[in-house]
Coordinates of C-alpha atoms in Angstrom, one line a residue:
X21 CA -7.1 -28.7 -7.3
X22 CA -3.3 -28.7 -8.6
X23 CA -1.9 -32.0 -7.3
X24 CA -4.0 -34.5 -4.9
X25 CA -0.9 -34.7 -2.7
X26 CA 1.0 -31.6 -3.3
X27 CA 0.5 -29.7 -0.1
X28 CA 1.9 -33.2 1.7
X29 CA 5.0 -33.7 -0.9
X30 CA 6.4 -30.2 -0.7
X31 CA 7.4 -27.4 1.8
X32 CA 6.9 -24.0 1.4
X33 CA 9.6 -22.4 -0.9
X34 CA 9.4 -18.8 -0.1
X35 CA 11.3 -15.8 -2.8
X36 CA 15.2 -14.8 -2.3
X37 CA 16.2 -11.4 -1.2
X38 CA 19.4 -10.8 -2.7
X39 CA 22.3 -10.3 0.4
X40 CA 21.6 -7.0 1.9
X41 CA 25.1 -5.7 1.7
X42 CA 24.2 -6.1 -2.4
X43 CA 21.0 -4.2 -2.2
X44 CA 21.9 -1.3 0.1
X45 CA 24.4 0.6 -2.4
X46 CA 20.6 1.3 -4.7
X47 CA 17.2 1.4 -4.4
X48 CA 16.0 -1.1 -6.8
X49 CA 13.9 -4.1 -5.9
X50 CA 15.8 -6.9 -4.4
X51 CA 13.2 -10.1 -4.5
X52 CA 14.6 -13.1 -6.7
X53 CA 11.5 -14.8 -8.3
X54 CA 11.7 -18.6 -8.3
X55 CA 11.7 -20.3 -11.4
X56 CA 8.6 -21.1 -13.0
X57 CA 9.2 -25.0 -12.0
X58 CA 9.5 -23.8 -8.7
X59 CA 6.8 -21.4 -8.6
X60 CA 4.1 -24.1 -10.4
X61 CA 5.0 -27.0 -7.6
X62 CA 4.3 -24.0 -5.0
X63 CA 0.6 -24.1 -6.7
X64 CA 0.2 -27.3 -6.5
X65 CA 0.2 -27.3 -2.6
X66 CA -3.2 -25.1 -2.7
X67 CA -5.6 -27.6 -1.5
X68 CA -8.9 -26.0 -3.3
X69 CA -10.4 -25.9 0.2
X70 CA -14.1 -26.2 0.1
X71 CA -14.0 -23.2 2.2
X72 CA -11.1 -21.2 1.0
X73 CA -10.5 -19.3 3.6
X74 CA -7.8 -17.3 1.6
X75 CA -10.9 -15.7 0.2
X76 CA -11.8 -14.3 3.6
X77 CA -8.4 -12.6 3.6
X78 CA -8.4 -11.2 0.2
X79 CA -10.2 -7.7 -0.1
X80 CA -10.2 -7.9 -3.7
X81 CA -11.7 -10.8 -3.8
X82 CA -9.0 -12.5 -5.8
X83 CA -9.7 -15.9 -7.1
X84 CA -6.5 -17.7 -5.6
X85 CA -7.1 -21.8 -6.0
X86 CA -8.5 -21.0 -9.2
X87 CA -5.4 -19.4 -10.6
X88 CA -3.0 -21.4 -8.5
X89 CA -4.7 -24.7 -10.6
X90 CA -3.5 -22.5 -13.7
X91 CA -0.2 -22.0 -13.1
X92 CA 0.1 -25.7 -11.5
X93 CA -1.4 -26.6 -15.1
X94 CA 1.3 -24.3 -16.8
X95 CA -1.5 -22.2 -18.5
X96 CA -0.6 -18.7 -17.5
X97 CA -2.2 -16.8 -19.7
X98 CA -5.9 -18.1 -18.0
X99 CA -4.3 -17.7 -15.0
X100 CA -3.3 -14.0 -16.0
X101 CA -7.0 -13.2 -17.0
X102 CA -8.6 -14.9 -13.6
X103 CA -6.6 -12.6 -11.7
X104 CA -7.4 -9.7 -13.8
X105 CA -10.6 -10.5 -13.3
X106 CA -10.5 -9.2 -9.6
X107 CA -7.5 -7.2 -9.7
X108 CA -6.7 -4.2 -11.7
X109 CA -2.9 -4.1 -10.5
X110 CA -1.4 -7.2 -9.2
X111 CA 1.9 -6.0 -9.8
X112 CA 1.0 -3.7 -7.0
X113 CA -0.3 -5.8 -4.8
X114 CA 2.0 -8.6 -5.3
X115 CA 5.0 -6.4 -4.3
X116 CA 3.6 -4.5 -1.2
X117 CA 0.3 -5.8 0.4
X118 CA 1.1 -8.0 3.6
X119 CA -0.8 -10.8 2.1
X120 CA -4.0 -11.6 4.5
X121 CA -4.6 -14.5 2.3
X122 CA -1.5 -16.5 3.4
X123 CA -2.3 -15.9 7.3
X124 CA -6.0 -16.9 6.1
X125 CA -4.6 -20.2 4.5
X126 CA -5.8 -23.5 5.8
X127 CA -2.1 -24.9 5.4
X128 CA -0.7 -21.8 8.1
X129 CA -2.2 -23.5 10.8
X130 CA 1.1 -25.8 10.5
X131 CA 3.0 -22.4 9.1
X132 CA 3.0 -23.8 5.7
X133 CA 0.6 -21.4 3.4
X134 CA 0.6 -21.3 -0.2
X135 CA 3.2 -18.8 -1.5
X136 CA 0.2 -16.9 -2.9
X137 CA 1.8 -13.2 -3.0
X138 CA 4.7 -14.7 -4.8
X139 CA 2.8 -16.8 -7.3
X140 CA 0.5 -13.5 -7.9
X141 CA 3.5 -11.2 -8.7
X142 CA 5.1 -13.9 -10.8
X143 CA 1.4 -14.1 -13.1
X144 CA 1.3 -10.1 -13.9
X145 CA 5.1 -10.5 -14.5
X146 CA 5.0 -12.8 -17.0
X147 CA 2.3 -11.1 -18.4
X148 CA 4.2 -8.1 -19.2
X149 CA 6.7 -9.6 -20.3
X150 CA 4.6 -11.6 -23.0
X151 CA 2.9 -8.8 -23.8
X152 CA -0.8 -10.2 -22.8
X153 CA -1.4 -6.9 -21.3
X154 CA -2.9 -4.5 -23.4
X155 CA -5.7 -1.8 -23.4
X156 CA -9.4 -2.7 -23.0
X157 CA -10.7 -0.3 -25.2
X158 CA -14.7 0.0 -25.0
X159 CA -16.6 -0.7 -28.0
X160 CA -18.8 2.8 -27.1
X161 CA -18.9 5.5 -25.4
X162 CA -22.0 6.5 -23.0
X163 CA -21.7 10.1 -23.2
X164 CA -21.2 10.8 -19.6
X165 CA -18.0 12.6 -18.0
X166 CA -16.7 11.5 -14.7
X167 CA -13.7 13.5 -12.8
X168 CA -11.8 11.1 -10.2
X169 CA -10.1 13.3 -7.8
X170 CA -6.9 11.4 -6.4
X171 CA -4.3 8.9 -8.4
X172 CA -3.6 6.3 -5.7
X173 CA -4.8 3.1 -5.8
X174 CA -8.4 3.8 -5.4
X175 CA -8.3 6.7 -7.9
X176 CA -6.6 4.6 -10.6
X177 CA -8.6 1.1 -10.4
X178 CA -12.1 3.3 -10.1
X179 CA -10.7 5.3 -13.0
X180 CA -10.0 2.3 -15.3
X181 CA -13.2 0.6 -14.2
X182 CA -15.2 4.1 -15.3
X183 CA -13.2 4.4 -18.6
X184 CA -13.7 0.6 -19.8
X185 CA -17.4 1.2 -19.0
X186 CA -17.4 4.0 -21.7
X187 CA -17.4 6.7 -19.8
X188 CA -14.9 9.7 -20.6
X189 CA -12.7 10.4 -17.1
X190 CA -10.2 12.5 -16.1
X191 CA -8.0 11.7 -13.7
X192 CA -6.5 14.6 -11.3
X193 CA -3.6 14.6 -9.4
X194 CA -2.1 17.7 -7.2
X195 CA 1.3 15.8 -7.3
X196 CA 4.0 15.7 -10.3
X197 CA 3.0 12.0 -11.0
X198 CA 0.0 9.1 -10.9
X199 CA 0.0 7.1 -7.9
X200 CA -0.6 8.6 -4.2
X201 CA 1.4 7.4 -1.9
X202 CA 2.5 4.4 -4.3
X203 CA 4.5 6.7 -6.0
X204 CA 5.6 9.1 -2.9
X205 CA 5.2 6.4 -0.2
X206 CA 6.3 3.1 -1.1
X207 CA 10.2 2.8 -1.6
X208 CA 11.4 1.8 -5.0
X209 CA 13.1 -0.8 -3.2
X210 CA 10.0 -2.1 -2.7
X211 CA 8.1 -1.1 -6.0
X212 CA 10.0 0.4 -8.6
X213 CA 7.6 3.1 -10.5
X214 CA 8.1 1.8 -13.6
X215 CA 5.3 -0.3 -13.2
X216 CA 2.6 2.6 -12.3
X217 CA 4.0 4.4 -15.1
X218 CA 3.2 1.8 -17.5
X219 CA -0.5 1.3 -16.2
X220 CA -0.8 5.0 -16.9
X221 CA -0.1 4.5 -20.6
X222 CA -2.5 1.4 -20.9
X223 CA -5.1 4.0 -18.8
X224 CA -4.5 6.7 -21.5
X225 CA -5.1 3.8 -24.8
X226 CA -8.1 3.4 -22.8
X227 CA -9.4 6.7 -22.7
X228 CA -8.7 8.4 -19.1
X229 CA -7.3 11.5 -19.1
X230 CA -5.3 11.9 -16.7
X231 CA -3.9 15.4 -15.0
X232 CA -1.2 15.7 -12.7
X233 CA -0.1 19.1 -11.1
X234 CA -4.1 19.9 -10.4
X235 CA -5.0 20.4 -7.2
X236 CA -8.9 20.1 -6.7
X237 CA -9.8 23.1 -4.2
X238 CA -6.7 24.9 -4.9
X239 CA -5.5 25.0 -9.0
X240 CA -9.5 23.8 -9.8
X241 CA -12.2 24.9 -7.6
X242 CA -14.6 21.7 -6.8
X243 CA -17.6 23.8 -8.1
X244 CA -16.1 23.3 -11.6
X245 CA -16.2 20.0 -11.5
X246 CA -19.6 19.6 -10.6
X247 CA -20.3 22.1 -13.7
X248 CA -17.9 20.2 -16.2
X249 CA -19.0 16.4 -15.0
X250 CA -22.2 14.0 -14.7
X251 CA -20.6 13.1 -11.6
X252 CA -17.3 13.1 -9.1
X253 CA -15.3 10.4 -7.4
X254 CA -13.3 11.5 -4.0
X255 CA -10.6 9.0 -4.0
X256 CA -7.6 11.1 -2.2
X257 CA -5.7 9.2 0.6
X258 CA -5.7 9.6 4.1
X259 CA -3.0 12.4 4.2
X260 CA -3.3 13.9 7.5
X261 CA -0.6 12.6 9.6
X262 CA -0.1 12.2 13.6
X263 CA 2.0 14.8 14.8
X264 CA 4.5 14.7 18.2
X265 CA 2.9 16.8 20.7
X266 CA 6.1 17.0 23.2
X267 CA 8.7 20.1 24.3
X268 CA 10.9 20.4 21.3
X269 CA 9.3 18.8 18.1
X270 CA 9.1 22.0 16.7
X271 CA 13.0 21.3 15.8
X272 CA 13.8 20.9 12.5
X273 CA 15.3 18.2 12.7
X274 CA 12.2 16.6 13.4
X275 CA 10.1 15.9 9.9
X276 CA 7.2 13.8 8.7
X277 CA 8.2 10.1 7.4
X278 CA 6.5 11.0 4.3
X279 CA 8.7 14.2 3.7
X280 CA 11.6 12.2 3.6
X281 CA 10.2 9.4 2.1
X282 CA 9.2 11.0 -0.7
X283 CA 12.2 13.1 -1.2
X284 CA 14.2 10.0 -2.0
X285 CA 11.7 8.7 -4.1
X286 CA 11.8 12.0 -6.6
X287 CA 15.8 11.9 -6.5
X288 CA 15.7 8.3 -7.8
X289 CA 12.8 9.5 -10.6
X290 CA 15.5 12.2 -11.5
X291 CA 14.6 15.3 -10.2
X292 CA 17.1 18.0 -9.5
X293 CA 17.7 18.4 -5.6
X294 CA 15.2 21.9 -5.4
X295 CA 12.6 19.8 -6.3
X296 CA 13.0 17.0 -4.4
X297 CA 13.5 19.1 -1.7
X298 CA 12.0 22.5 -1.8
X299 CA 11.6 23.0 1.4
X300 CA 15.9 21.9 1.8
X301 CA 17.2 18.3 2.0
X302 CA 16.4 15.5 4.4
X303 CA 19.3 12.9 4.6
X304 CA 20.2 10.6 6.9
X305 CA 23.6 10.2 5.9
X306 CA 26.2 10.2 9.0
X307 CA 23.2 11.1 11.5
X308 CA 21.6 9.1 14.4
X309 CA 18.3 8.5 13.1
X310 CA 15.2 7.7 15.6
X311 CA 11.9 6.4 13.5
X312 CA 9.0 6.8 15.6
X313 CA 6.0 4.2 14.8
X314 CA 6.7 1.0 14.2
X315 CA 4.6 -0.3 11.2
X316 CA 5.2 0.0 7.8
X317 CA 6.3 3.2 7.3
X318 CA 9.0 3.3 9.6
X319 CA 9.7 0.4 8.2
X320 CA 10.3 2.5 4.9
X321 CA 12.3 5.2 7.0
X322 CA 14.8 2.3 8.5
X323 CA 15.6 1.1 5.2
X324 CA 15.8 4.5 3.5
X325 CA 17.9 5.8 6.4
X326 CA 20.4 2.6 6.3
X327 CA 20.7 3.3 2.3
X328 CA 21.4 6.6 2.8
X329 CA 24.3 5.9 5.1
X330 CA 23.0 6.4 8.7
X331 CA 25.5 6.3 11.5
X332 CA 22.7 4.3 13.1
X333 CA 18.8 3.8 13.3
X334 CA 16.8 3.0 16.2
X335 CA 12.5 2.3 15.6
X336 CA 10.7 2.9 18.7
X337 CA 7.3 1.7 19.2
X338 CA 4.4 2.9 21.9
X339 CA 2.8 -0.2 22.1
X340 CA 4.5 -3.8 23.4
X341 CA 6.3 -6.1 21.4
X342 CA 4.5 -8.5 20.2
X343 CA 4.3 -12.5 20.6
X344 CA 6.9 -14.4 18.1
X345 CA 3.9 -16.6 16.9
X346 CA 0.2 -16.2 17.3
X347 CA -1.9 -18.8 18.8
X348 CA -3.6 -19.9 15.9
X349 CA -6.4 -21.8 17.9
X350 CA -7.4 -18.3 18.9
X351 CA -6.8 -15.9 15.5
X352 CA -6.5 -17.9 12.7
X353 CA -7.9 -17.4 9.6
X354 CA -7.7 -13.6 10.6
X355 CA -5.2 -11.7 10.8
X356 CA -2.5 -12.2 13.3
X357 CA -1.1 -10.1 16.3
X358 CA 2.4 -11.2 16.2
X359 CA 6.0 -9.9 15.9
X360 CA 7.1 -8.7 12.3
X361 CA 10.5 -8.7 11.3
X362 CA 10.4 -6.8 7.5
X363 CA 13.8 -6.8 4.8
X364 CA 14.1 -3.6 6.2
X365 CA 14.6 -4.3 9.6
X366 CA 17.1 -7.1 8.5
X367 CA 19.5 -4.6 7.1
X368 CA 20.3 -3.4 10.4
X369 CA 18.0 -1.4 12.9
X370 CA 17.6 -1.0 16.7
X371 CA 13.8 -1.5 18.1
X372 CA 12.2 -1.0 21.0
X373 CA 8.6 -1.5 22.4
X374 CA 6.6 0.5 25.0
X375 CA 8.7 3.5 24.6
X376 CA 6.8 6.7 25.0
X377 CA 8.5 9.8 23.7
X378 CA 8.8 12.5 26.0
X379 CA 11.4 15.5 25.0
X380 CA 12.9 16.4 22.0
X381 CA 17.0 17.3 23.3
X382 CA 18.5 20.3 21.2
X383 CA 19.4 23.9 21.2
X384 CA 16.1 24.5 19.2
X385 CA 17.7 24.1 15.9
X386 CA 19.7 20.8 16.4
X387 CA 18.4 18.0 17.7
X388 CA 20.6 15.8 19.9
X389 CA 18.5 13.1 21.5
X390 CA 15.4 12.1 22.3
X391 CA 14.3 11.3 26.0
X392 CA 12.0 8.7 26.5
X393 CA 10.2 6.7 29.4
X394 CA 9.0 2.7 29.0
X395 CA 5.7 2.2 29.7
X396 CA 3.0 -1.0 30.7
X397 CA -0.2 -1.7 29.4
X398 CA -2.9 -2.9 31.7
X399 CA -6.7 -3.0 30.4
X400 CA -6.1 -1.2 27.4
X401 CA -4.6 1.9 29.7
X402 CA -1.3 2.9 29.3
X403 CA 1.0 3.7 32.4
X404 CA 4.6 5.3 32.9
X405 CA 7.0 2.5 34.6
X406 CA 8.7 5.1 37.3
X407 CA 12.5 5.2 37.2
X408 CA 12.3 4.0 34.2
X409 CA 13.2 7.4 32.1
X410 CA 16.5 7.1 29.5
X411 CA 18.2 9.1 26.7
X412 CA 18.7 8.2 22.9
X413 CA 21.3 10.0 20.8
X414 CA 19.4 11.4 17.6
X415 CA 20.1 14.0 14.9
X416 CA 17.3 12.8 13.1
X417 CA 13.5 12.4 14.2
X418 CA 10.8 10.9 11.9
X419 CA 7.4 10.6 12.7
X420 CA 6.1 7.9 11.5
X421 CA 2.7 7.4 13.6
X422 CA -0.1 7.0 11.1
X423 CA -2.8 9.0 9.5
X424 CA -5.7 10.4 11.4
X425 CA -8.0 11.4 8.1
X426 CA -7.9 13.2 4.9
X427 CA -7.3 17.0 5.4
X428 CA -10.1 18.8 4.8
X429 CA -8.2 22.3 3.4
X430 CA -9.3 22.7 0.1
X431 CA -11.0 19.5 -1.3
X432 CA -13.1 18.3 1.4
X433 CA -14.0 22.3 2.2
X434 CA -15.7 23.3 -0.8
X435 CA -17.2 20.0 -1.5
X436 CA -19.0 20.5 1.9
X437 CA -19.8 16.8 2.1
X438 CA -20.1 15.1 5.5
X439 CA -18.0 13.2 7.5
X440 CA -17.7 10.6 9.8
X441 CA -16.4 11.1 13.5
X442 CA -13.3 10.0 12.8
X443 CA -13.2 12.6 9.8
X444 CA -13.5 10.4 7.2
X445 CA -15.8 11.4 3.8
X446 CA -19.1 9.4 5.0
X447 CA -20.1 7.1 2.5
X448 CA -22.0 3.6 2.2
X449 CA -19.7 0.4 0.7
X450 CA -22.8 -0.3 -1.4
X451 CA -23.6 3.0 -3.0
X452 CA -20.4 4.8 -2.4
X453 CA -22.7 8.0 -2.2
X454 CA -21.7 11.4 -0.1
X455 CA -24.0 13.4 1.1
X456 CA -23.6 15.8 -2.1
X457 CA -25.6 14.8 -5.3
X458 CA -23.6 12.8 -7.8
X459 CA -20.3 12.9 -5.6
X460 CA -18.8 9.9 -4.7
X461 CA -16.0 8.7 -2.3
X462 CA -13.5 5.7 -1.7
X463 CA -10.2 4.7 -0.7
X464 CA -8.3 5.9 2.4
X465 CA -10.1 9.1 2.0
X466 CA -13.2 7.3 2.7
X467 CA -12.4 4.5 5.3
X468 CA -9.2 5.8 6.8
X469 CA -5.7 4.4 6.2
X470 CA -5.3 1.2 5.3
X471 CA -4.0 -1.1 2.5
X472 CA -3.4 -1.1 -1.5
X473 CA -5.7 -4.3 -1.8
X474 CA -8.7 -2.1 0.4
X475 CA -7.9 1.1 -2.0
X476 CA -8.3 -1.2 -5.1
X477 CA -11.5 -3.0 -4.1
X478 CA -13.2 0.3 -2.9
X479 CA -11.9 1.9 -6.4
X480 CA -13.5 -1.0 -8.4
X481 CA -16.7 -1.2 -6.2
X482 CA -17.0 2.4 -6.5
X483 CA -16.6 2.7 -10.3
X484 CA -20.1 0.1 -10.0
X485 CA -21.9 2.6 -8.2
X486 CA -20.9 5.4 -10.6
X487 CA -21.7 3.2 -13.2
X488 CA -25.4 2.0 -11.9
X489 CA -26.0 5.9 -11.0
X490 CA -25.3 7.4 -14.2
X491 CA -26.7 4.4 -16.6
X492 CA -29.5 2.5 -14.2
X493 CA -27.9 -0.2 -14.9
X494 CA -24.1 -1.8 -14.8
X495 CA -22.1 -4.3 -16.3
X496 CA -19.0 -3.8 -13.9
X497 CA -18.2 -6.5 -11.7
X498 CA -18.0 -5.9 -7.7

């Protein structure tokens, strides 16, 4: 472990946000990275656990007191290659997951974990910057063609996994640019694209050919990919949103959180306003905007909204508002039910719990408010609270409810391969096999929404099975 005594000497020092009336006039990130002083006595409170239970809240696996001795020890470039050894992109990780490994830390059962999200993102950083990373080019090639349908998280680590095994890949994307909903999902105050950009080009050195603007099932039919290739990876997102099924969401001023989500992400990467915005701009700017859902895309929506200039932003929530701390005696080292209170939200938002929308107000093409009614939960049941009906002033609706699958148009259609009952690709987490010979599936598409650390594991585990299926035998870790 780092330092016998560390975790009794020193509190936890989380990162700086610069003052929000600083980072609100742009979109770029806002997190001030403690020095490295600062960031090695951190390390040194990991206690090397002889259960790490930050293990059990890491999907990827990552090997936390390992590199948190590292960078205790000042040796960053080990610590760089440990957490490479786990993690294709921790620069992605280390900026948006929700870290389950600090909630699984032994020192949060006194609120004190490990600053292991910050120490992560400040490893990959530094290894940019000194130019340790760099292509892992394989010494041969096997002779076998894999096409890896989707560029998210899933699609690019099974990709890179795939190409540094030998085999030639090509990467499709129906979208403009690599990275799912990274790229058109994630705000760049959150995680400026520069960093998937760059993966790309190390993806490239490495051999993956990568093709964006391809649409499997509609530019490419699926059938000529199981012509062209030895075998096909499914690794699309769960893209199939929850709609509002109430009198008057049929407004246009009522719009998907992605749609404007991923409008503002295109302006910022330069685009000209008609193709940002083909189907005509989304901007909060003046408006009352109402964000229903209240995870971490309306999260996303709130800050967007407030950086756009919103007269004001309310985030309404169906279910009820959390406890301010969790009993730990009862959840700990899993992850928590408990209030969440994101940069975001900081900046300035209204929010509300057990609030179930009812009508959409308008004249059927303005919308003017949204009319709502608070509701109890009792045994799992929801139940309207009588009397208890009132009006919000809105302009601007997004939904931002979750995802309820992958859409089957297109892709899923002419692949024919079955699905789960929640319509889901079906696939083992050992094989990562569909029902179709040689096609394989991961990521949201395969287990349903969920988080960047999920999509990477399942992307790396997947590229395993590939790799055992098309050789007999694989040298790719799990």
């Amino acid at each position: 472990m780092g330092k016998d005594t560390g975790f009794l000497e020193l509190d936890r020092r989380e990162r700086d946000y610069l003052d929000p009336k600083e980072r609100l006039g742009n979109y770029r990130e806002f997190v001030v990275q403690p020095s490295d002083e600062v960031l090695s006595s951190q390390a040194s409170r990991c206690m090397d656990c002889g259960i790490p239970y930050c293990h059990n809240g890491c999907p990827v696996n990552n090997m936390i007191p390992d590199w948190n001795h590292l960078v205790y020890e000042n040796d960053w470039k080990n610590a760089l290659d440990v957490l490479h050894s786990t993690n294709n992109f921790p620069e992605f990780t280390g900026r948006i997951c929700p870290a389950p490994c600090e909630a699984s830390c032994t020192l949060n059962i006194v609120d004190q974990p490990v600053t292991i999200k910050s120490i992560e993102a400040a490893i990959i950083d530094r290894g940019w910057n000194e130019g340790w990373v760099t292509p892992q080019i394989p010494e041969k090639k096997t002779g076998k063609s894999v096409a890896v349908v989707g560029s998210g998280p899933a699609g690019m680590a099974c990709a890179q996994q795939l190409a540094r095994a030998g085999h030639s890949v090509t990467l499709f994307e129906k979208s403009d640019r690599v990275g799912g909903l990274l790229r058109y999902g994630i705000p760049d105050f959150k995680m400026e694209k520069n960093l998937i950009s760059r993966r790309c080009l190390q993806m490239e050195a490495e051999g993956v050919e990568i093709r964006t603007s391809k649409e499997v099932g509609v530019d490419i039919s699926f059938k000529s990919l199981e012509e062209n290739f030895d075998a096909v990876v499914l690794s699309g997102g769960a893209e199939d949103a929850r709609g509002l099924a109430i009198p008057g969401a049929e407004m246009p001023g009522v719009r998907m959180a992605m749609e404007f989500l991923t409008q503002q992400n295109k302006r910022n990467a330069g685009d000209e306003e008609e193709r940002a915005a083909p189907r005509g701009t989304l901007k909060a700017t003046g408006k009352h905007v109402v964000v229903i859902g209240g995870g971490d895309t309306g999260s996303d929506c709130v800050g967007t909204s407030n950086r756009q200039g919103a007269a004001s932003v309310t985030q309404l929530e169906i279910m009820p508002k959390p406890p301010e701390k969790e009993d730990k005696a009862m959840t700990w080292p899993d992850w928590p039910l408990k209030l969440r209170t994101s940069s975001s939200h900081e900046e300035g938002v209204a929010r509300d719990w057990a609030v179930l929308a009812k009508r959409v107000v308008g004249d059927g093409e303005t919308v003017t408010g949204l009319e709502c009614v608070r509701v109890e939960w009792a045994e799992g049941a929801m139940q309207e609270i009588a009397g208890s009906e009132f009006t919000i002033q809105a302009d601007l609706i997004f939904l931002a409810m979750g995802f309820v699958g992958p859409k089957k148009a297109g892709l899923l259609e002419q692949a024919g391969v079955e699905l789960t009952d929640r319509g889901n690709v079906a696939a083992d987490t050992e094989n990562y096999a569909t029902s179709a010979e040689n096609v394989f599936a991961c990521g949201d598409m395969r287990r349903g929404q969920s988080l960047v650390v999920w999509a990477i594991r399942e992307g790396r585990q997947c590229a395993r099975a590939v790799d055992q299926a098309l050789m007999g035998v694989t040298e790719l870790p799990r």
